[in-house]
XYZ file of C-alpha atoms in Angstrom:
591
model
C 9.840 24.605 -30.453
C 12.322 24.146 -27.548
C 14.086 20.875 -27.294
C 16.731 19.593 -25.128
C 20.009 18.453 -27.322
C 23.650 18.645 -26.407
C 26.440 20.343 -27.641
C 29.448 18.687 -26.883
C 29.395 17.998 -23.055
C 27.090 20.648 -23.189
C 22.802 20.091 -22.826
C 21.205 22.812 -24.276
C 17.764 23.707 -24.306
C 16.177 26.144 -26.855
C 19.536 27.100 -27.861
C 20.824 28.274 -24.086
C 23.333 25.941 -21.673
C 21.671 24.260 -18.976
C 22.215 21.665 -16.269
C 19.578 19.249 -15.294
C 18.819 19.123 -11.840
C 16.504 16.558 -11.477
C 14.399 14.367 -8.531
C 12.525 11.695 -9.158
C 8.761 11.080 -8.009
C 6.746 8.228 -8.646
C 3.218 9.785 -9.568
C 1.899 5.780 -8.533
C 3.449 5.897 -5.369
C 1.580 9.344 -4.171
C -2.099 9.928 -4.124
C -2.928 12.209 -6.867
C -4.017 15.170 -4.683
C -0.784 15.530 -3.470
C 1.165 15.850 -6.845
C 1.124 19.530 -6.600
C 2.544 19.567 -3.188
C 5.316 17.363 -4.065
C 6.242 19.190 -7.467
C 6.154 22.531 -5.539
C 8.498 21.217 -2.883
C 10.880 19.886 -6.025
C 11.369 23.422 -7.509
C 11.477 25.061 -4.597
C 14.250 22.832 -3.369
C 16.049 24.472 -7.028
C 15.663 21.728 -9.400
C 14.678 22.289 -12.685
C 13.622 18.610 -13.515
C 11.231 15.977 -12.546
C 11.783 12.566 -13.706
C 9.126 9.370 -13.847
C 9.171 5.587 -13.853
C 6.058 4.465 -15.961
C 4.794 0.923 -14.865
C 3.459 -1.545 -17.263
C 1.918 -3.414 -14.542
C -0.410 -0.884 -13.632
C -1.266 0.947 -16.809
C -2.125 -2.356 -18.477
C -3.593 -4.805 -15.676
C -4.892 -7.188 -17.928
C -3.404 -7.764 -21.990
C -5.753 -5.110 -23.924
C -7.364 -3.375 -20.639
C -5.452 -0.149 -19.656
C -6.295 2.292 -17.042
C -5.084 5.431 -16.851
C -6.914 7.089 -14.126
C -7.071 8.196 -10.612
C -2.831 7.378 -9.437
C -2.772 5.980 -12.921
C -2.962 9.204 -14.257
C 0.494 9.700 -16.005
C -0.821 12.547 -18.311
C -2.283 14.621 -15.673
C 1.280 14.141 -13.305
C 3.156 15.793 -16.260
C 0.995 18.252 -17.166
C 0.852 20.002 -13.307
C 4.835 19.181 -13.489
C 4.941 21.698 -16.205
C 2.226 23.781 -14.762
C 4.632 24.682 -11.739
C 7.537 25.418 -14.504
C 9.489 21.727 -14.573
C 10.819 20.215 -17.215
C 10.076 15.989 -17.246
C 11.876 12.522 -17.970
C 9.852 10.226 -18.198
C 11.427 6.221 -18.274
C 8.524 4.340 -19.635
C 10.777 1.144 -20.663
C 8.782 -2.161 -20.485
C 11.351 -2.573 -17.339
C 11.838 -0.125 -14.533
C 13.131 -2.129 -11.701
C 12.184 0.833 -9.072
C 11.841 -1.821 -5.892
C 8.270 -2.045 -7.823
C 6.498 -5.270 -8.531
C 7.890 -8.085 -11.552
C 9.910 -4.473 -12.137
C 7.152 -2.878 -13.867
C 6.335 -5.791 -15.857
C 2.768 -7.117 -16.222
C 2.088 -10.546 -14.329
C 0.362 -11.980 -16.859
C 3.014 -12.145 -19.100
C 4.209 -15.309 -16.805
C 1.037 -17.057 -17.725
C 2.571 -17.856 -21.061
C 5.964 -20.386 -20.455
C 7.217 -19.869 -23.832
C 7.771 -15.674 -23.709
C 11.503 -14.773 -22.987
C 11.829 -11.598 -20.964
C 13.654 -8.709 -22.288
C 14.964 -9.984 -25.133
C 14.104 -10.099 -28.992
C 11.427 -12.370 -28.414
C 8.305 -11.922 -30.660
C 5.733 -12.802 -28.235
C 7.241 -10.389 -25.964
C 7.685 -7.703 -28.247
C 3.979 -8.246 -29.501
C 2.890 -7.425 -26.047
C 5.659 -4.130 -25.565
C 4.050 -2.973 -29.093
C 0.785 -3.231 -28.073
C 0.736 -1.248 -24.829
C 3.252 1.317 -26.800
C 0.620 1.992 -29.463
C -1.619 2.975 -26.571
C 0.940 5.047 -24.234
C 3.098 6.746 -26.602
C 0.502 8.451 -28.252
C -0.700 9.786 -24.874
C 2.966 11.217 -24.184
C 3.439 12.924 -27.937
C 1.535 15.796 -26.871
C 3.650 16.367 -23.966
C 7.266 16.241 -25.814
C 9.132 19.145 -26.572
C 6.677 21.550 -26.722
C 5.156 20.224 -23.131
C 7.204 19.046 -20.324
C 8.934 16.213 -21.618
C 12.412 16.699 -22.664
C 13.520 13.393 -22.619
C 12.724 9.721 -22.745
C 14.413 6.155 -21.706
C 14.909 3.428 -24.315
C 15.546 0.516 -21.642
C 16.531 0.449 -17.899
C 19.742 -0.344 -16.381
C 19.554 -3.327 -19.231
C 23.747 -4.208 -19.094
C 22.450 -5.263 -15.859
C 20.486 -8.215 -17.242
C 21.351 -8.829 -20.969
C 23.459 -8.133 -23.752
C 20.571 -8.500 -26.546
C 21.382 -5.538 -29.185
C 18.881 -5.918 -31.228
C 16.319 -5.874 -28.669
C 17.611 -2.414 -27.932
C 17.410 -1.039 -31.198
C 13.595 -2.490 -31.327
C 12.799 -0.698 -29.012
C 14.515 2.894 -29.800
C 12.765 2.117 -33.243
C 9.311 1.512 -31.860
C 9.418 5.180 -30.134
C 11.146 7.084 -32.831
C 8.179 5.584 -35.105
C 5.871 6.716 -32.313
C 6.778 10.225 -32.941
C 8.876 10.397 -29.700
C 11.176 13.079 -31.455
C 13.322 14.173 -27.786
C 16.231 13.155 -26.165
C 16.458 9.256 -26.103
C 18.963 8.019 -23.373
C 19.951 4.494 -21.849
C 21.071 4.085 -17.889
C 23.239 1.571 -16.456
C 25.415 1.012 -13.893
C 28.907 2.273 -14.472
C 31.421 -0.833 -15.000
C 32.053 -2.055 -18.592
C 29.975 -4.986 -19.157
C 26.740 -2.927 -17.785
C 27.877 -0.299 -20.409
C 28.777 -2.486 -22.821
C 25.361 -4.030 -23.010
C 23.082 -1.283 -22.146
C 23.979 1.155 -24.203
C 22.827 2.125 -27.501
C 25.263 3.639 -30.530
C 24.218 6.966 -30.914
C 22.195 7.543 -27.824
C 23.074 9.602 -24.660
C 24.626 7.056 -21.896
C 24.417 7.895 -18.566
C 25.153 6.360 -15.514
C 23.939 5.612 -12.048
C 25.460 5.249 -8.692
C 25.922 6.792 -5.064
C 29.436 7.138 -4.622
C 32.594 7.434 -6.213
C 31.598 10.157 -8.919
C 35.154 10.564 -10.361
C 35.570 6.852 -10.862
C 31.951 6.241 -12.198
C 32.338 9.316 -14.820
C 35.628 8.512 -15.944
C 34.590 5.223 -17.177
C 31.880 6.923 -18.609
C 34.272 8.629 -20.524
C 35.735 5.427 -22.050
C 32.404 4.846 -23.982
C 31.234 8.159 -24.378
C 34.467 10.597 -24.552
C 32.721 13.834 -25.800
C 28.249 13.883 -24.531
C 27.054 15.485 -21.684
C 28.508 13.590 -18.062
C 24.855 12.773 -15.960
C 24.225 10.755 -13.306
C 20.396 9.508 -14.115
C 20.236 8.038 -10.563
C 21.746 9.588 -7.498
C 21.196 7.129 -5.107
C 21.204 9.248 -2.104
C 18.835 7.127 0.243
C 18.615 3.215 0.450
C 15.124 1.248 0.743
C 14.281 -1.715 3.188
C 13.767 -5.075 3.163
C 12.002 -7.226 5.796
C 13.928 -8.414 8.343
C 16.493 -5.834 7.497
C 17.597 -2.807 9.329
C 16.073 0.481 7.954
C 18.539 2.297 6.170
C 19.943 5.979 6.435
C 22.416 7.737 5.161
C 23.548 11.720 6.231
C 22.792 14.288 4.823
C 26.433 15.549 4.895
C 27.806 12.676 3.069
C 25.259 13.098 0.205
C 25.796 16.776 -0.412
C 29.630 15.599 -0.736
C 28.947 13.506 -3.401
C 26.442 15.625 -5.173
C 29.213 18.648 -4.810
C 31.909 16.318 -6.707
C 28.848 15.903 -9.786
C 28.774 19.728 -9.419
C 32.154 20.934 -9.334
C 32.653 18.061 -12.835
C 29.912 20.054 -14.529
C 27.388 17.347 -14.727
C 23.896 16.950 -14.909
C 21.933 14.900 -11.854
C 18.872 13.144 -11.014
C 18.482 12.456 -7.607
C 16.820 9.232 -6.667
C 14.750 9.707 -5.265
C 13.600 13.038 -4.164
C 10.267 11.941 -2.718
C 9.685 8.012 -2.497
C 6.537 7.047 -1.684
C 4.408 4.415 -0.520
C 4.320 0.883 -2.129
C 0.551 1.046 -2.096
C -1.238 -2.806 -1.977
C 0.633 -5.065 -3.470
C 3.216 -3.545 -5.501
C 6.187 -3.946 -3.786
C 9.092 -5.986 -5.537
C 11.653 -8.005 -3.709
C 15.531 -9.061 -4.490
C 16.524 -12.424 -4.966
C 20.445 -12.064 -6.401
C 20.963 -16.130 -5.455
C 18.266 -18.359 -5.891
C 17.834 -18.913 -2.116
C 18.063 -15.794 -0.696
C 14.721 -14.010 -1.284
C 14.336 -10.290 -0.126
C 10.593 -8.953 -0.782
C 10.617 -4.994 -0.183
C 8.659 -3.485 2.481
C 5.501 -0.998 2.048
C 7.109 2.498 3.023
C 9.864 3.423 -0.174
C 10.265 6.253 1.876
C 14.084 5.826 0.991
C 15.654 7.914 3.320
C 15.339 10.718 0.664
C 14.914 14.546 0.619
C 11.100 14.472 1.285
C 9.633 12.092 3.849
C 7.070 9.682 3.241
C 4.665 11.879 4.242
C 6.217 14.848 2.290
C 7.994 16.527 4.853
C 11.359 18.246 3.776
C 14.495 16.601 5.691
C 17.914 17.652 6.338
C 18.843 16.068 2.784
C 16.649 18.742 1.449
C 18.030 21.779 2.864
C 21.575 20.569 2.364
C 21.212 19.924 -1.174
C 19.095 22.997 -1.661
C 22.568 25.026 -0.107
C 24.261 23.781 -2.770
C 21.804 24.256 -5.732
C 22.283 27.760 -4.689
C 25.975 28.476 -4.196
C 25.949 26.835 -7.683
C 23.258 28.975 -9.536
C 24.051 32.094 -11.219
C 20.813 33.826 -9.505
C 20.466 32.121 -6.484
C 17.332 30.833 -5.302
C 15.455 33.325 -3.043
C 13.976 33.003 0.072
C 12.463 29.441 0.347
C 8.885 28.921 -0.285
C 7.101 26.143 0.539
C 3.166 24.729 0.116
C 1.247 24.561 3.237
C 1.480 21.660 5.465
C -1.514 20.338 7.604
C 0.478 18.321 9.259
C -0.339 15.094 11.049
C -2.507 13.161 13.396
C -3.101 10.809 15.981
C -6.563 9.713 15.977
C -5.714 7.185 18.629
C -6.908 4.015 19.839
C -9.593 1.861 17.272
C -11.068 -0.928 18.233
C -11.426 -3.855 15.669
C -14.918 -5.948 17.044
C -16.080 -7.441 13.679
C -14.675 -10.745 12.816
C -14.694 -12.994 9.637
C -12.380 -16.141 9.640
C -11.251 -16.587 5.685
C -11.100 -20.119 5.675
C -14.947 -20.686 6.861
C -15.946 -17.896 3.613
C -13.464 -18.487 1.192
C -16.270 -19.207 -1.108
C -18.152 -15.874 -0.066
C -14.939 -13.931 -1.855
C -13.099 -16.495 -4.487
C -15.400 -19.042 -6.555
C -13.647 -22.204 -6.319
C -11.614 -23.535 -9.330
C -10.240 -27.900 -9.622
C -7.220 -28.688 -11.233
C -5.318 -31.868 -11.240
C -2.129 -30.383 -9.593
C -1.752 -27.039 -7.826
C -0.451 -24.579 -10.732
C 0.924 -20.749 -9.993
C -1.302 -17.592 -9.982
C -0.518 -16.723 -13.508
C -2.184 -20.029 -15.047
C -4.670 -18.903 -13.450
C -5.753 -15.257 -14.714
C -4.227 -14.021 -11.207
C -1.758 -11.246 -10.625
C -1.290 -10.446 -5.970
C -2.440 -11.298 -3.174
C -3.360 -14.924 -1.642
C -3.957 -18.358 -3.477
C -5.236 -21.487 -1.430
C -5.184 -25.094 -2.619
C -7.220 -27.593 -1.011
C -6.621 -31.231 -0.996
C -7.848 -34.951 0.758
C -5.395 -37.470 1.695
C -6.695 -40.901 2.408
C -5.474 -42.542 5.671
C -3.927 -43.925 7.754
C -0.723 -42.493 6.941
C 2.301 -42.458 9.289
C 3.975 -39.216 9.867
C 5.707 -37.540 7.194
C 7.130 -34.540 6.096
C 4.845 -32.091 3.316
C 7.017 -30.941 0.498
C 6.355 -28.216 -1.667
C 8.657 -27.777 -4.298
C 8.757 -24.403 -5.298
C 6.357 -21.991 -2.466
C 6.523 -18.437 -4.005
C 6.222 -16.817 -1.525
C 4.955 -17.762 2.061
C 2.382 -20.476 3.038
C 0.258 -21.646 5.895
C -0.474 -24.964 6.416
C -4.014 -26.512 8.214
C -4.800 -30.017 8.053
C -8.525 -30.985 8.822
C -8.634 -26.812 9.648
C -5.900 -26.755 12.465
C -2.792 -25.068 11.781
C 0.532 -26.998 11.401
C 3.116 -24.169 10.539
C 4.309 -22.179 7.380
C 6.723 -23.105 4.897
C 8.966 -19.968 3.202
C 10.605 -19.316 0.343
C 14.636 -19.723 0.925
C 14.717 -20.654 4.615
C 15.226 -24.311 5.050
C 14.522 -24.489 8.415
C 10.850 -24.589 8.397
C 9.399 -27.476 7.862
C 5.855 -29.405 8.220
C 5.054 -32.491 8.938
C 1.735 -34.488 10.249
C 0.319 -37.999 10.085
C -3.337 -38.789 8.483
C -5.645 -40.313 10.589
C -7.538 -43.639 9.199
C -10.618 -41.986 7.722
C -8.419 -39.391 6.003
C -7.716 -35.841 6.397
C -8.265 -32.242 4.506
C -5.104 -30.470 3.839
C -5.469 -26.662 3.055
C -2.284 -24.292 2.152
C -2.869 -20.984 1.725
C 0.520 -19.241 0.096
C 1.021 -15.351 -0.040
C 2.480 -13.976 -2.930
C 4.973 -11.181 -0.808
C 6.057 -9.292 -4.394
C 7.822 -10.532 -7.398
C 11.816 -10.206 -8.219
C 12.175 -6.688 -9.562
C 15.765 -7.448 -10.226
C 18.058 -9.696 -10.967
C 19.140 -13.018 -12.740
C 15.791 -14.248 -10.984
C 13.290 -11.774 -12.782
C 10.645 -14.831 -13.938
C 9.009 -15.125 -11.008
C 5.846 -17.033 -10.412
C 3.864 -17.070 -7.106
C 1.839 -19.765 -5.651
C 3.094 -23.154 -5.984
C 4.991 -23.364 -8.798
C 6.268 -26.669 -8.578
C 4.067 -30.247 -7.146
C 3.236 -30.968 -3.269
C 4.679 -34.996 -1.453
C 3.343 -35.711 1.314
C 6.841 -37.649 2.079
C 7.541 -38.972 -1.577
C 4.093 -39.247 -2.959
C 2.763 -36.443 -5.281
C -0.652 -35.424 -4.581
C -3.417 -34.537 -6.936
C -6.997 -33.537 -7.395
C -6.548 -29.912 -5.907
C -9.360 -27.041 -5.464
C -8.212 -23.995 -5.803
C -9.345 -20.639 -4.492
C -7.912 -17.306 -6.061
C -7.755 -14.665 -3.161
C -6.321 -11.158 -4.853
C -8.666 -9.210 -1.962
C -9.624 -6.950 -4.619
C -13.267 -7.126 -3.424
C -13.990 -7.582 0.512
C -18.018 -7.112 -0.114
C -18.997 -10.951 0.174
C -17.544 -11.375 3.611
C -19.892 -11.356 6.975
C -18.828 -10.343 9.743
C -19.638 -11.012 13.091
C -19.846 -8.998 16.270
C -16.764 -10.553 18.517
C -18.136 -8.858 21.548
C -21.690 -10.421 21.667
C -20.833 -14.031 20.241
C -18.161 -13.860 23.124
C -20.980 -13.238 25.214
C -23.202 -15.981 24.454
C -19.323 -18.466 24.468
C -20.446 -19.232 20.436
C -16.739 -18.184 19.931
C -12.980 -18.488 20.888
C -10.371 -16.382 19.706
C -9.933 -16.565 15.798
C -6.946 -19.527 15.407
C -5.462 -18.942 11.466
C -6.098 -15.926 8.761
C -8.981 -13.655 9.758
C -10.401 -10.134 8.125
C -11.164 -8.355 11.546
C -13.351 -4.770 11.009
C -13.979 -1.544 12.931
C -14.975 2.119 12.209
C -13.675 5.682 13.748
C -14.944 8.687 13.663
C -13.239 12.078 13.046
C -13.654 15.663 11.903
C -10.054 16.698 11.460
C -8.876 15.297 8.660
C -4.884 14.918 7.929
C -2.429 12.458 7.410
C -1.965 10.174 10.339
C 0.178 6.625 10.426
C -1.095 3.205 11.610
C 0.749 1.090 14.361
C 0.095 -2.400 14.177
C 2.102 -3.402 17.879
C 0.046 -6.587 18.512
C -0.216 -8.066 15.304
C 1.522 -10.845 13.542
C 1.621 -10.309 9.779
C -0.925 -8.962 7.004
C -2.182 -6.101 4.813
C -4.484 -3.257 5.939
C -7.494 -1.963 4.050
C -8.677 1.937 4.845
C -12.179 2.962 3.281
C -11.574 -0.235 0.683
C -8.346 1.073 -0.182
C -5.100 -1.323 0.400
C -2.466 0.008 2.347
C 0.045 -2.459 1.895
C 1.361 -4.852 4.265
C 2.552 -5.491 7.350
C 4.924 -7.663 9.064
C 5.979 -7.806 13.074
C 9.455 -8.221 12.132
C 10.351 -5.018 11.216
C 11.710 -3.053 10.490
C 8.617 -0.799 9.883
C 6.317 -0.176 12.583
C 3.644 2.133 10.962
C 1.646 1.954 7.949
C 1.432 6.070 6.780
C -2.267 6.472 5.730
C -2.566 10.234 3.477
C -5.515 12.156 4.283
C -6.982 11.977 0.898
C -7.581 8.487 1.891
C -9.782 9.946 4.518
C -12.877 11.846 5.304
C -14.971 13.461 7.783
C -17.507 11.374 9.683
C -17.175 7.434 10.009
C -13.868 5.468 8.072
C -13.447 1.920 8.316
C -10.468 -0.238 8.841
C -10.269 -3.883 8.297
C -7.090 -5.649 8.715
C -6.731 -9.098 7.400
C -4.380 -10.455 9.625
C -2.737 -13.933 8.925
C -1.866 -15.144 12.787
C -3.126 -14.088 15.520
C -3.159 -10.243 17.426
C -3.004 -10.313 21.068
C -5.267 -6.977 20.785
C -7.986 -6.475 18.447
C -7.287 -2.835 17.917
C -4.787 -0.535 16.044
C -3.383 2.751 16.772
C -3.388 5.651 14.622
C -0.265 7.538 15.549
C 0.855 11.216 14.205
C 4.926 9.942 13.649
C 6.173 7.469 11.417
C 8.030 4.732 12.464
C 10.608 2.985 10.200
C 12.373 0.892 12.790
């Protein structure tokens, strides 16, 4: 049976030397029937290794229901990995950070206040040993004498806490699992981070973008004889909103990757191929407790395969090297097929349905005496609207929400009065209530939870109580609005009601539909030019959101998504659009 071990500073595998050249690919942030592309395109850019995030959050939705199918599909990803002749690391800590969503972590867990994150806390651990004793056993099959060759115990954990014996629960719970490969820890390479992520007699490695000699040498001060590797090669950057889109040249990373090279270690590049943060899944940064950075849709990353799969300059200048390295040298290249891509054009969007007139077609309402999070509530993404009367006459003051995680609209008696966001201080609300009262309504977008950081608890909704000036107010409804299921809302024709003057343009959040028609199918990307802020749904699935202030433009829609004949498109867009059509496009555009 072959197995990956080390010898000295040496890996070996079944006995011979060998360097792992890695890339990472998210198998949930790429439609399934483009695994195979992708995993071509990683050993024919030379690398020998493909290493995985696995994401608690989406292999185990609810506590006790799991899914493992369709992008879920974790078994399948490493099985055509080591179909096309590539070894696998797979990181299925209950934490991955990855930019993803609560970093991996399940939602729910936030609906209980007494569990203490990644720590040696037995309600958490109860949960991590319950979703183990389902995954694990899925992955034995796939150890040494399949794909995998190694395995994380915890991710980047110096980072966040010093709890030992939370480590060692955890390299326990997978050696009794029968996870018999290489176990390994990651963290950043300073000494606390090492101090506190690492585990005594377990492979350390390290992770950074620069400054190899300085990150390997202290390396070297914890671990003086094992194997150097750099277990993330951060060779691209991802995006936040608001932000600039970030790029770095491909030069400058085959520098650094020549000085891991020329010291004889092992890399994995992250990432290789980034991906799409698909629906609602994208995390956000929040390093002070004001300053609140959720991630944008594309994690294209600026890394050696596009969004869309395309090999950049970062891909031929790192495959160069892999072959002035390699004993044999790496042939003539060889790459799948591409279809390329496709601008469909113009689509018109002429179907209309206002959410706050059929918030009850989609979301059965729910009363509670104050407004409490999603979590309390059995939800994980999307929307959450509390609904409120204030008696009158009031003069004018100012409506305080305490804690709004993330974004929220206010109406009062249905007209809108502005939006309150997390961390920026200078929006405010305020109105004045009329003598026979007045409806308030605030509808609050969860925008993706803290995937790293001091921050990491992170509810969404209102968290916190709601003053108008310094009076609390009670007796909410509530209306849960995750958009998994769009099938209860009616539409109407905008074209014809315009006609007969039964309707004005849409004023607040509205789902707006249309259809197109094509026979050449391929990957195309959605512009959004007129639009305000939302998420986009194509043929029920969720794109992912959208935002006019950058810095992405398009939305990149995978032809799997796709098929021949009529598609639909409905955008639920939170402002307003100054044109109720999109553009499909046949370039990306990051900003």
């Amino acid at each position: 049976m072959a197995v990956l071990t080390y010898k000295g500073s040496q890996f070996m595998y079944d006995g011979e030397p060998i360097r792992i050249l890695s890339g990472a690919i998210h198998y949930f942030r790429v439609v399934p029937d483009y695994w195979e592309d992708r995993l071509l395109k990683l050993k024919a850019c030379g690398f020998n290794t493909v290493e995985t995030y696995v994401p608690w959050n989406v292999h185990e939705p609810q506590p006790g229901r799991y899914c493992f199918e369709g992008m879920a599909d974790l078994e399948r990803f490493i099985r055509i990995a080591g179909d096309v002749g590539l070894h696998v690391i797979v990181r299925p800590s209950p934490y991955i950070c990855a930019e993803w969503e609560f970093g991996g972590l399940p939602a729910w867990l936030l609906a209980d206040d007494d569990i203490r994150l990644r720590c040696n806390d037995a309600k958490f651990l109860a949960n991590v040993d319950r979703y183990y004793d389902v995954l694990l056993p899925k992955l034995k099959p796939l150890l040494s004498s399949g794909p995998i060759i190694a395995m994380q115990i915890e991710n980047e954990y110096g980072s966040f806490g010093n709890d030992a014996s939370y480590l060692r629960y955890l390299r326990d719970g997978m050696v009794e699992r029968g996870m018999d490969v290489l176990l390994f820890t990651s963290d950043g390479p300073t000494d606390h981070m090492l101090q506190a992520g690492s585990v005594p007699g377990h492979l350390a490695t390290v992770n950074f973008g620069s400054g190899t000699e300085g990150a390997f040498a202290k390396l070297r001060e914890y671990q003086a004889d094992e194997p150097l590797m750099c277990m993330e090669y951060w060779n691209g950057w991802f995006d936040h909103w608001g932000e600039s889109h970030h790029t770095r040249e491909a030069a400058d990373v085959a520098v650094v990757f020549e000085e891991m090279l020329r010291a004889g270690a092992s890399v994995n590049f992250y990432m290789f191929h980034g991906g799409t943060n698909f629906g609602f899944y994208n995390g956000a940064n929040c390093q002070q407790k004001d300053q609140y950075e959720p991630t944008i849709t594309s994690y294209d990353y600026d890394s050696l395969l596009s969004e869309s799969g395309e090999p950049t300059a970062k891909f031929h200048a790192v495959r160069d090297l892999i072959a002035r390295y390699s004993d044999e040298g790496l042939g003539e290249i060889v790459l799948p097929e591409s279809k390329g891509t496709i601008a469909y054009g113009r689509v018109e969007l002429n179907e209309q349905a206002p959410l706050l007139a059929q918030m009850d077609r989609i979301s059965d309402p729910l009363h509670r005496t104050n407004p409490e999070p999603m979590e309390k509530l059995g939800q994980d993404y999307g929307f959450i609207c509390y609904q409120t009367r204030i008696s009158g006459p009031r003069e004018r003051q100012e409506l305080v929400v305490q804690e709004v995680h993330d974004r929220a609209l206010v109406f009062v008696d249905g007209q809108f009065q502005g939006v309150l966001e997390r961390g920026n201080p200078v929006l405010s609300v305020s109105f004045e209530v009329p003598p026979e009262g007045a409806d308030l309504l605030i509808l609050v977008e969860n925008m993706g939870r803290i995937n790293y950081g001091p921050y990491l608890r992170d509810p969404k909704g209102i968290t916190e109580g709601v003053r108008h000036g310094f009076q609390f107010l009670y007796d909410w409804t509530v209306h849960c609005l995750p958009l998994t299921d769009l099938s209860g809302l009616q539409f109407s024709n905008v074209i014809s009601e315009a006609i007969n003057e039964t309707v004005n343009e849409v004023q607040g959040p509205a789902f707006y539909r249309g259809e197109f028609n094509i026979t050449d199918v391929r990957d195309t990307f959605l512009r959004l030019d007129n639009w305000t802020k939302g998420v986009v749904f194509v043929n029920e699935f969720n794109l992912g959101r959208y935002w006019s202030k950058g810095p992405q433009k398009t939305l990149y829609v995978p032809a799997p998504l796709l098929h021949e004949g009529e598609n639909e498109i409905i955008v639920f867009e939170l402002h307003q659009t100054a044109d109720q059509a999109v553009t499909f496009v046949d370039t990306p555009d990051l900003g």
